[in-house]
Amino acid sequence: MSELFDAVDALVASRSPLPPPAERKRLRQAHGLTLEEVATTLDVRRATVGAWESGRTEPRPPQREPYAHLLKQLARLYPSPTAAEGSTPAATAPPAVVEVAPSAPVVAVAAPVPASPVPAPASTLPSPTAAPRPARGSRRPGAPRAAAGSPAPAGSGVYAHGPLLVLDADDERQVTGYGTGGLLLDVPAGSLPSLVEWALSEARVGAEKLHASGKDGDPLLVLTAAACERYGLPVTLSDAERSAGRLPEGHQVIKLLERAGWKLTRRGLGPWARIYRPVTGGRRQCVQLCIPSWNALDDRAWGHAATLEPAELARVLGVYAHRVMTPVGSTAVSGLELMTALNPPTRASEPDSDGKRHSEHRPGSLGTQALDPAPCEAVDGHPVLAHLPRFHIRGPEERLFEEAYDWARDLTDAECMQPHLVGIDVNLAFGAAANGAVVGLDAPPEHVTGPVFDPAVPGSWLVDLSHVDLSRVKVAKQWRDLEGGLLPSPFTPTGERPEGPAWYATPTVAYAVELGYDVTPVEAWLRPRSGRFLDGWYKRLRDAYVATMADLKVAEKLSPGEFLRAMDGYKGRDPELGIVVDAVKMTVKGGIGKLQEKARGGGWVPGQAWPALARPTWRPDIRAAVISRARVNMHRKMVALAAATGRYPVAVMSDCAVYTADGPSPLDVLPYDADGKTVPGSFRLGVSPGMVKHEGTQDVLWGVGVLEQLGAEGKVANLARYIKTGEVTARDTGE
């Protein structure tokens, strides 16, 4: 008889009452539990718990009873707001239902997300304190009833579901797409080819073009590890695949794509893959894949994004996509692609005699043809240098060497008596340098012998700047005496004074003139057809950075003290937006670096072309001009501060400068008066690009120890490299 009672108890437990899916998530989040914690306790997968909370599946024995018990306990601690008001308790309220046409078996629940190039506020995307996501079949007030495959609701646009989806699968192999704004889509595709078809025909995912003459952003599908398994892809790449950066050509999934008429670009099916069909009838068919478990989201740019849950990852990538662009690769690749998206090389012509329009060159762009650099601008191994002996080393009189600062000096006796070393860092230094930069456009450089220097003409100049004496320079058009030996030279990345003629970009030579010295170039490679190609690129990234920092409560136009307080722990206010900030910064830096992408791969031979050279955006001269402006901007600020206060940097690393000070704050280095004004032309605290923030503070005794520990004969350790954390690793010491 007891066995019968046990069976009855088990039967009752198999139907333990559960609250609606949205309430399940609310209760979990109210107690600060993660999906992983609940899944581990109940011995199921994280995706399974997510499916219970979205309403796609229901718990089954033996997990149902303990899961119901967990929710019951949480409901006692965190009563439903509706229950507290005397309405139907959440645990017993009937779930809302959306009527779905029989021809549309897959339900999508979402408020439409505008696909506008205008940066979207972070509040439009789910946050750690956002309301629980609605269950499948429920509907937000005012949100349209939508089914994947049905016509887009009026006014929602062709990309009603935003620029991207993060796909995750549960134990029942059901796939859910997580989008921006809390979007949930059931994904019916059972194979990768059908997934690509669905993304282009039914998902309504993509982004509007950033320029009238450009093209729309392709849908981006981000596959979690569970989604990879669902679509026949390995969760991680093998060592050989990781080395190659892709799956082998004979992989079963690649064969399926080929049989369905899909193609892969030269980079194949790797962490970032582009799957496409040739354009037919003017219709572009292309889908981007991102696979975080294959290291698509490099932690140097994306931090811990690859470990986020699908909804949170969709938020991070969605903010980036709305404010920058839909990512198409690493942040460096996306930064480079953004240049072309904002400044397309072609446009539609005026109608001809037959009323037809044709593609024509768009003024102000880089055009569609790759250009050879001047010999002095070419990196080692470039085809234009094939005539040089194989092991020839080019010196500064043969090679343009515009790079960021890496300079340091010993501390003076007076500086050793001050207790603190304070680092200040320039916000988006290369972005600020790109703003207003005049660069060559779509014509090859012209060689000139004995030119007269013209600061308005971009190019490379062979000129001797060794006569520039930093102990006496013009500051704001007035001659000033300085301690020249305490400043780095503005003409070399090492800060050493040049010893004779060398190649320089136009901004560097113009700065020598600004300091009050005459210049006499020997020869030059000039680009008279020029323009401010990067202005729109800078503005887009600047707006993305400033808007995201504002969401983190670091606004523009704060007083110096308010700014420093706002910056204290700012990423902790919303770690996901902190990831976006870092990604934007890496997009700036990486995009500029990609302008001079070097050869990669073991099969390359010096003197042979490599794939990057075929791009119109392979432009080492533009990279040199931006870096030159960044280094000159840094030097100009250091000179202005030295002239006004007598303070000199002890180390400079790219966009970070270190000073000794009596106090630990940047306010102990930078002079501000009662009205919040500082030295004109010098460093200013603030969030805008070109302004500075606090990089870190260490004791002077720490600095002396690092100099003794790392100093080598004839070389001084760069304290700016370690000022942020104070940590010196075994790699730094050579151990």
PDB file of C-alpha atoms in Angstrom, residues 109 147 171 198 206 222 259 282 292 371 410 423 428 482 490 711:
ATOM      1  CA  VAL A 109       8.283  38.416 -28.980  1.00  0.00           C
ATOM      2  CA  ALA A 147       5.869  36.239 -36.069  1.00  0.00           C
ATOM      3  CA  ASP A 171      18.580  20.399 -24.072  1.00  0.00           C
ATOM      4  CA  TRP A 198      16.252  32.241 -42.374  1.00  0.00           C
ATOM      5  CA  GLY A 206      20.395  43.870 -40.087  1.00  0.00           C
ATOM      6  CA  VAL A 222      26.535  35.031 -32.682  1.00  0.00           C
ATOM      7  CA  ARG A 259      25.793  22.224 -51.683  1.00  0.00           C
ATOM      8  CA  GLY A 282      21.236  44.209 -57.071  1.00  0.00           C
ATOM      9  CA  PRO A 292      32.939  33.465 -29.124  1.00  0.00           C
ATOM     10  CA  LEU A 371      47.801  52.532 -54.263  1.00  0.00           C
ATOM     11  CA  ASP A 410      66.183  59.227 -14.906  1.00  0.00           C
ATOM     12  CA  GLY A 423      50.191  59.134 -14.580  1.00  0.00           C
ATOM     13  CA  LEU A 428      41.127  58.369 -27.520  1.00  0.00           C
ATOM     14  CA  LEU A 482      63.001  75.417 -21.032  1.00  0.00           C
ATOM     15  CA  PRO A 490      58.974  65.406 -30.726  1.00  0.00           C
ATOM     16  CA  GLY A 711      67.296  49.502 -16.019  1.00  0.00           C
TER      17      GLY A 711
END
